[in-house]
Amino acid sequence: IILIMTDGVLDNLWHRDIERATQNWQASSASGNVSALAKGIMTLAFQVSRHPSVETPFQTRAMQFGFMVPGGKSDDIAVIAAMIKHKGRSTR
């Protein structure tokens, strides 16, 4: 699985959140649909970006530089997901 995303996703979601969303997708009935994975990650990032008191990667980094930034960060949020499938060797 290859995930390409904008900084708005990474400003709002921790890597563990993306990993958990991917694992949940793999365990679901939608596991063959990479669009469902991309939409799920985008939805999660958008929800976090609107939350006034959640701890985010952007907030943590800003605080290291003395800026008080509450909650999620409104930003561009886009995800592209792709799945690489191995095609077995032909026996012919």
mmCIF file of N, CA and C in Angstrom:
data_model
loop_
_atom_site.group_PDB
_atom_site.id
_atom_site.type_symbol
_atom_site.label_atom_id
_atom_site.label_comp_id
_atom_site.label_asym_id
_atom_site.label_seq_id
_atom_site.Cartn_x
_atom_site.Cartn_y
_atom_site.Cartn_z
ATOM 1 N N ILE A 1 0.857 -1.170 0.000
ATOM 2 C CA ILE A 1 0.000 0.000 0.000
ATOM 3 C C ILE A 1 0.901 1.229 0.000
ATOM 4 N N ILE A 2 0.615 2.140 -0.888
ATOM 5 C CA ILE A 2 1.343 3.408 -0.961
ATOM 6 C C ILE A 2 0.355 4.520 -0.628
ATOM 7 N N LEU A 3 0.749 5.377 0.308
ATOM 8 C CA LEU A 3 -0.069 6.526 0.688
ATOM 9 C C LEU A 3 0.706 7.804 0.402
ATOM 10 N N ILE A 4 0.070 8.695 -0.318
ATOM 11 C CA ILE A 4 0.631 10.023 -0.572
ATOM 12 C C ILE A 4 -0.370 11.009 0.004
ATOM 13 N N MET A 5 0.105 11.949 0.812
ATOM 14 C CA MET A 5 -0.829 12.870 1.460
ATOM 15 C C MET A 5 -0.223 14.254 1.610
ATOM 16 N N THR A 6 -1.104 15.220 1.733
ATOM 17 C CA THR A 6 -0.663 16.597 1.928
ATOM 18 C C THR A 6 -0.250 16.811 3.385
ATOM 19 N N ASP A 7 0.429 17.929 3.604
ATOM 20 C CA ASP A 7 0.890 18.253 4.954
ATOM 21 C C ASP A 7 -0.267 18.468 5.912
ATOM 22 N N GLY A 8 -1.439 18.811 5.403
ATOM 23 C CA GLY A 8 -2.605 18.994 6.267
ATOM 24 C C GLY A 8 -2.998 17.715 6.984
ATOM 25 N N VAL A 9 -2.753 16.574 6.354
ATOM 26 C CA VAL A 9 -3.008 15.290 7.009
ATOM 27 C C VAL A 9 -1.975 15.074 8.107
ATOM 28 N N LEU A 10 -0.718 15.291 7.775
ATOM 29 C CA LEU A 10 0.362 15.041 8.729
ATOM 30 C C LEU A 10 0.417 16.082 9.848
ATOM 31 N N ASP A 11 -0.141 17.254 9.634
ATOM 32 C CA ASP A 11 -0.231 18.247 10.706
ATOM 33 C C ASP A 11 -1.275 17.849 11.747
ATOM 34 N N ASN A 12 -2.260 17.061 11.337
ATOM 35 C CA ASN A 12 -3.374 16.721 12.216
ATOM 36 C C ASN A 12 -3.365 15.291 12.735
ATOM 37 N N LEU A 13 -2.711 14.387 12.032
ATOM 38 C CA LEU A 13 -2.705 12.988 12.454
ATOM 39 C C LEU A 13 -1.289 12.532 12.783
ATOM 40 N N TRP A 14 -1.176 11.785 13.848
ATOM 41 C CA TRP A 14 0.083 11.135 14.185
ATOM 42 C C TRP A 14 0.262 9.946 13.255
ATOM 43 N N HIS A 15 1.485 9.520 13.045
ATOM 44 C CA HIS A 15 1.738 8.346 12.197
ATOM 45 C C HIS A 15 0.980 7.135 12.708
ATOM 46 N N ARG A 16 0.888 7.004 14.034
ATOM 47 C CA ARG A 16 0.160 5.863 14.607
ATOM 48 C C ARG A 16 -1.324 5.903 14.247
ATOM 49 N N ASP A 17 -1.898 7.105 14.087
ATOM 50 C CA ASP A 17 -3.300 7.227 13.682
ATOM 51 C C ASP A 17 -3.492 6.729 12.253
ATOM 52 N N ILE A 18 -2.548 7.065 11.392
ATOM 53 C CA ILE A 18 -2.613 6.626 9.990
ATOM 54 C C ILE A 18 -2.410 5.118 9.917
ATOM 55 N N GLU A 19 -1.472 4.618 10.705
ATOM 56 C CA GLU A 19 -1.227 3.174 10.739
ATOM 57 C C GLU A 19 -2.465 2.426 11.239
ATOM 58 N N ARG A 20 -3.094 2.933 12.285
ATOM 59 C CA ARG A 20 -4.300 2.302 12.841
ATOM 60 C C ARG A 20 -5.443 2.329 11.825
ATOM 61 N N ALA A 21 -5.609 3.447 11.132
ATOM 62 C CA ALA A 21 -6.660 3.539 10.110
ATOM 63 C C ALA A 21 -6.413 2.539 8.994
ATOM 64 N N THR A 22 -5.140 2.365 8.623
ATOM 65 C CA THR A 22 -4.790 1.407 7.574
ATOM 66 C C THR A 22 -5.049 -0.019 8.037
ATOM 67 N N GLN A 23 -4.702 -0.335 9.260
ATOM 68 C CA GLN A 23 -4.948 -1.678 9.795
ATOM 69 C C GLN A 23 -6.444 -1.965 9.885
ATOM 70 N N ASN A 24 -7.224 -0.976 10.322
ATOM 71 C CA ASN A 24 -8.677 -1.155 10.385
ATOM 72 C C ASN A 24 -9.257 -1.382 8.999
ATOM 73 N N TRP A 25 -8.743 -0.646 8.014
ATOM 74 C CA TRP A 25 -9.198 -0.820 6.633
ATOM 75 C C TRP A 25 -8.863 -2.220 6.133
ATOM 76 N N GLN A 26 -7.641 -2.686 6.418
ATOM 77 C CA GLN A 26 -7.229 -4.018 5.967
ATOM 78 C C GLN A 26 -8.100 -5.114 6.577
ATOM 79 N N ALA A 27 -8.573 -4.898 7.789
ATOM 80 C CA ALA A 27 -9.398 -5.897 8.469
ATOM 81 C C ALA A 27 -10.870 -5.797 8.076
ATOM 82 N N SER A 28 -11.239 -4.766 7.330
ATOM 83 C CA SER A 28 -12.646 -4.548 6.987
ATOM 84 C C SER A 28 -13.007 -5.197 5.660
ATOM 85 N N SER A 29 -14.286 -5.166 5.360
ATOM 86 C CA SER A 29 -14.767 -5.708 4.087
ATOM 87 C C SER A 29 -14.387 -4.803 2.918
ATOM 88 N N ALA A 30 -13.932 -3.587 3.186
ATOM 89 C CA ALA A 30 -13.548 -2.641 2.127
ATOM 90 C C ALA A 30 -12.060 -2.737 1.794
ATOM 91 N N SER A 31 -11.375 -3.776 2.275
ATOM 92 C CA SER A 31 -9.919 -3.834 2.151
ATOM 93 C C SER A 31 -9.407 -3.869 0.714
ATOM 94 N N GLY A 32 -10.221 -4.184 -0.255
ATOM 95 C CA GLY A 32 -9.771 -4.148 -1.639
ATOM 96 C C GLY A 32 -9.973 -2.800 -2.296
ATOM 97 N N ASN A 33 -10.621 -1.897 -1.597
ATOM 98 C CA ASN A 33 -10.986 -0.589 -2.147
ATOM 99 C C ASN A 33 -10.088 0.490 -1.549
ATOM 100 N N VAL A 34 -9.020 0.856 -2.279
ATOM 101 C CA VAL A 34 -8.083 1.845 -1.743
ATOM 102 C C VAL A 34 -8.719 3.228 -1.626
ATOM 103 N N SER A 35 -9.759 3.488 -2.405
ATOM 104 C CA SER A 35 -10.471 4.768 -2.266
ATOM 105 C C SER A 35 -11.096 4.885 -0.883
ATOM 106 N N ALA A 36 -11.578 3.774 -0.352
ATOM 107 C CA ALA A 36 -12.157 3.779 0.997
ATOM 108 C C ALA A 36 -11.091 4.102 2.036
ATOM 109 N N LEU A 37 -9.880 3.587 1.837
ATOM 110 C CA LEU A 37 -8.783 3.903 2.760
ATOM 111 C C LEU A 37 -8.453 5.389 2.707
ATOM 112 N N ALA A 38 -8.293 5.930 1.505
ATOM 113 C CA ALA A 38 -7.974 7.356 1.358
ATOM 114 C C ALA A 38 -9.063 8.223 1.980
ATOM 115 N N LYS A 39 -10.313 7.893 1.710
ATOM 116 C CA LYS A 39 -11.427 8.680 2.255
ATOM 117 C C LYS A 39 -11.466 8.592 3.777
ATOM 118 N N GLY A 40 -11.184 7.406 4.320
ATOM 119 C CA GLY A 40 -11.185 7.246 5.773
ATOM 120 C C GLY A 40 -10.119 8.094 6.450
ATOM 121 N N ILE A 41 -8.930 8.117 5.881
ATOM 122 C CA ILE A 41 -7.846 8.927 6.446
ATOM 123 C C ILE A 41 -8.167 10.411 6.306
ATOM 124 N N MET A 42 -8.699 10.807 5.146
ATOM 125 C CA MET A 42 -9.068 12.221 4.958
ATOM 126 C C MET A 42 -10.150 12.641 5.946
ATOM 127 N N THR A 43 -11.141 11.793 6.138
ATOM 128 C CA THR A 43 -12.229 12.111 7.067
ATOM 129 C C THR A 43 -11.701 12.266 8.488
ATOM 130 N N LEU A 44 -10.833 11.353 8.891
ATOM 131 C CA LEU A 44 -10.244 11.432 10.230
ATOM 132 C C LEU A 44 -9.441 12.722 10.394
ATOM 133 N N ALA A 45 -8.613 13.049 9.411
ATOM 134 C CA ALA A 45 -7.809 14.274 9.483
ATOM 135 C C ALA A 45 -8.696 15.512 9.537
ATOM 136 N N PHE A 46 -9.772 15.516 8.750
ATOM 137 C CA PHE A 46 -10.684 16.662 8.759
ATOM 138 C C PHE A 46 -11.357 16.801 10.119
ATOM 139 N N GLN A 47 -11.811 15.690 10.692
ATOM 140 C CA GLN A 47 -12.454 15.741 12.012
ATOM 141 C C GLN A 47 -11.494 16.286 13.066
ATOM 142 N N VAL A 48 -10.259 15.834 13.034
ATOM 143 C CA VAL A 48 -9.261 16.308 13.999
ATOM 144 C C VAL A 48 -8.973 17.789 13.767
ATOM 145 N N SER A 49 -8.912 18.218 12.508
ATOM 146 C CA SER A 49 -8.610 19.624 12.208
ATOM 147 C C SER A 49 -9.660 20.567 12.776
ATOM 148 N N ARG A 50 -10.872 20.092 12.970
ATOM 149 C CA ARG A 50 -11.975 20.924 13.476
ATOM 150 C C ARG A 50 -12.123 20.842 14.999
ATOM 151 N N HIS A 51 -11.365 19.958 15.629
ATOM 152 C CA HIS A 51 -11.503 19.739 17.066
ATOM 153 C C HIS A 51 -10.680 20.783 17.823
ATOM 154 N N PRO A 52 -11.298 21.502 18.767
ATOM 155 C CA PRO A 52 -10.602 22.611 19.441
ATOM 156 C C PRO A 52 -9.604 22.207 20.528
ATOM 157 N N SER A 53 -9.627 20.943 20.964
ATOM 158 C CA SER A 53 -8.748 20.611 22.090
ATOM 159 C C SER A 53 -7.955 19.315 21.922
ATOM 160 N N VAL A 54 -7.871 18.808 20.719
ATOM 161 C CA VAL A 54 -7.107 17.580 20.496
ATOM 162 C C VAL A 54 -5.620 17.911 20.346
ATOM 163 N N GLU A 55 -4.758 16.984 20.778
ATOM 164 C CA GLU A 55 -3.312 17.178 20.624
ATOM 165 C C GLU A 55 -2.905 16.664 19.245
ATOM 166 N N THR A 56 -2.213 17.505 18.487
ATOM 167 C CA THR A 56 -1.816 17.156 17.120
ATOM 168 C C THR A 56 -0.307 17.323 16.933
ATOM 169 N N PRO A 57 0.236 16.705 15.885
ATOM 170 C CA PRO A 57 1.661 16.908 15.606
ATOM 171 C C PRO A 57 2.010 18.380 15.390
ATOM 172 N N PHE A 58 1.153 19.124 14.682
ATOM 173 C CA PHE A 58 1.423 20.543 14.451
ATOM 174 C C PHE A 58 1.456 21.311 15.762
ATOM 175 N N GLN A 59 0.489 21.043 16.613
ATOM 176 C CA GLN A 59 0.423 21.720 17.910
ATOM 177 C C GLN A 59 1.685 21.437 18.735
ATOM 178 N N THR A 60 2.109 20.192 18.751
ATOM 179 C CA THR A 60 3.299 19.811 19.517
ATOM 180 C C THR A 60 4.538 20.529 18.995
ATOM 181 N N ARG A 61 4.707 20.556 17.674
ATOM 182 C CA ARG A 61 5.865 21.247 17.094
ATOM 183 C C ARG A 61 5.797 22.749 17.356
ATOM 184 N N ALA A 62 4.623 23.338 17.244
ATOM 185 C CA ALA A 62 4.484 24.774 17.480
ATOM 186 C C ALA A 62 4.855 25.125 18.925
ATOM 187 N N MET A 63 4.418 24.283 19.858
ATOM 188 C CA MET A 63 4.710 24.535 21.267
ATOM 189 C C MET A 63 6.212 24.461 21.548
ATOM 190 N N GLN A 64 6.937 23.627 20.807
ATOM 191 C CA GLN A 64 8.396 23.538 20.977
ATOM 192 C C GLN A 64 9.074 24.866 20.627
ATOM 193 N N PHE A 65 8.404 25.668 19.801
ATOM 194 C CA PHE A 65 8.949 26.969 19.399
ATOM 195 C C PHE A 65 8.254 28.130 20.111
ATOM 196 N N GLY A 66 7.480 27.812 21.154
ATOM 197 C CA GLY A 66 6.871 28.845 21.969
ATOM 198 C C GLY A 66 5.526 29.366 21.499
ATOM 199 N N PHE A 67 4.918 28.709 20.532
ATOM 200 C CA PHE A 67 3.602 29.136 20.039
ATOM 201 C C PHE A 67 2.519 28.281 20.673
ATOM 202 N N MET A 68 1.487 28.932 21.176
ATOM 203 C CA MET A 68 0.346 28.221 21.743
ATOM 204 C C MET A 68 -0.707 28.071 20.650
ATOM 205 N N VAL A 69 -0.849 26.882 20.137
ATOM 206 C CA VAL A 69 -1.793 26.592 19.059
ATOM 207 C C VAL A 69 -2.767 25.540 19.573
ATOM 208 N N PRO A 70 -3.998 25.921 19.862
ATOM 209 C CA PRO A 70 -4.949 24.949 20.409
ATOM 210 C C PRO A 70 -5.544 24.049 19.316
ATOM 211 N N GLY A 71 -5.679 22.773 19.654
ATOM 212 C CA GLY A 71 -6.435 21.841 18.821
ATOM 213 C C GLY A 71 -5.867 21.563 17.450
ATOM 214 N N GLY A 72 -6.774 21.118 16.565
ATOM 215 C CA GLY A 72 -6.406 20.769 15.203
ATOM 216 C C GLY A 72 -6.090 21.994 14.363
ATOM 217 N N LYS A 73 -5.579 21.739 13.161
ATOM 218 C CA LYS A 73 -5.159 22.821 12.269
ATOM 219 C C LYS A 73 -5.922 22.720 10.956
ATOM 220 N N SER A 74 -6.651 23.779 10.615
ATOM 221 C CA SER A 74 -7.317 23.829 9.320
ATOM 222 C C SER A 74 -6.255 23.932 8.240
ATOM 223 N N ASP A 75 -6.334 23.073 7.251
ATOM 224 C CA ASP A 75 -5.312 23.032 6.208
ATOM 225 C C ASP A 75 -5.851 22.209 5.047
ATOM 226 N N ASP A 76 -5.083 22.172 3.969
ATOM 227 C CA ASP A 76 -5.458 21.307 2.850
ATOM 228 C C ASP A 76 -5.298 19.861 3.301
ATOM 229 N N ILE A 77 -6.285 19.036 2.976
ATOM 230 C CA ILE A 77 -6.281 17.639 3.387
ATOM 231 C C ILE A 77 -6.610 16.793 2.174
ATOM 232 N N ALA A 78 -5.614 16.062 1.697
ATOM 233 C CA ALA A 78 -5.817 15.186 0.541
ATOM 234 C C ALA A 78 -4.967 13.930 0.705
ATOM 235 N N VAL A 79 -5.508 12.799 0.241
ATOM 236 C CA VAL A 79 -4.809 11.520 0.335
ATOM 237 C C VAL A 79 -4.988 10.764 -0.973
ATOM 238 N N ILE A 80 -3.904 10.187 -1.456
ATOM 239 C CA ILE A 80 -3.956 9.257 -2.584
ATOM 240 C C ILE A 80 -3.467 7.920 -2.053
ATOM 241 N N ALA A 81 -4.236 6.878 -2.305
ATOM 242 C CA ALA A 81 -3.846 5.539 -1.864
ATOM 243 C C ALA A 81 -3.736 4.637 -3.089
ATOM 244 N N ALA A 82 -2.719 3.803 -3.087
ATOM 245 C CA ALA A 82 -2.530 2.839 -4.175
ATOM 246 C C ALA A 82 -2.114 1.506 -3.571
ATOM 247 N N MET A 83 -2.487 0.450 -4.236
ATOM 248 C CA MET A 83 -2.113 -0.883 -3.782
ATOM 249 C C MET A 83 -1.331 -1.570 -4.898
ATOM 250 N N ILE A 84 -0.187 -2.093 -4.540
ATOM 251 C CA ILE A 84 0.633 -2.845 -5.479
ATOM 252 C C ILE A 84 0.313 -4.321 -5.258
ATOM 253 N N LYS A 85 -0.110 -4.973 -6.309
ATOM 254 C CA LYS A 85 -0.433 -6.396 -6.199
ATOM 255 C C LYS A 85 0.580 -7.203 -6.992
ATOM 256 N N HIS A 86 1.012 -8.275 -6.414
ATOM 257 C CA HIS A 86 1.952 -9.171 -7.083
ATOM 258 C C HIS A 86 1.155 -10.092 -7.982
ATOM 259 N N LYS A 87 1.532 -10.124 -9.223
ATOM 260 C CA LYS A 87 0.893 -11.011 -10.178
ATOM 261 C C LYS A 87 1.781 -12.248 -10.266
ATOM 262 N N GLY A 88 1.244 -13.391 -9.921
ATOM 263 C CA GLY A 88 2.015 -14.635 -9.907
ATOM 264 C C GLY A 88 2.610 -14.980 -11.264
ATOM 265 N N ARG A 89 3.684 -15.728 -11.242
ATOM 266 C CA ARG A 89 4.330 -16.143 -12.480
ATOM 267 C C ARG A 89 3.464 -17.135 -13.230
ATOM 268 N N SER A 90 3.468 -17.024 -14.501
ATOM 269 C CA SER A 90 2.750 -17.974 -15.344
ATOM 270 C C SER A 90 3.543 -19.275 -15.419
ATOM 271 N N THR A 91 2.848 -20.382 -15.452
ATOM 272 C CA THR A 91 3.530 -21.678 -15.531
ATOM 273 C C THR A 91 3.743 -22.098 -16.977
ATOM 274 N N ARG A 92 3.322 -21.246 -17.914
ATOM 275 C CA ARG A 92 3.506 -21.605 -19.330
ATOM 276 C C ARG A 92 4.887 -21.307 -19.787
#
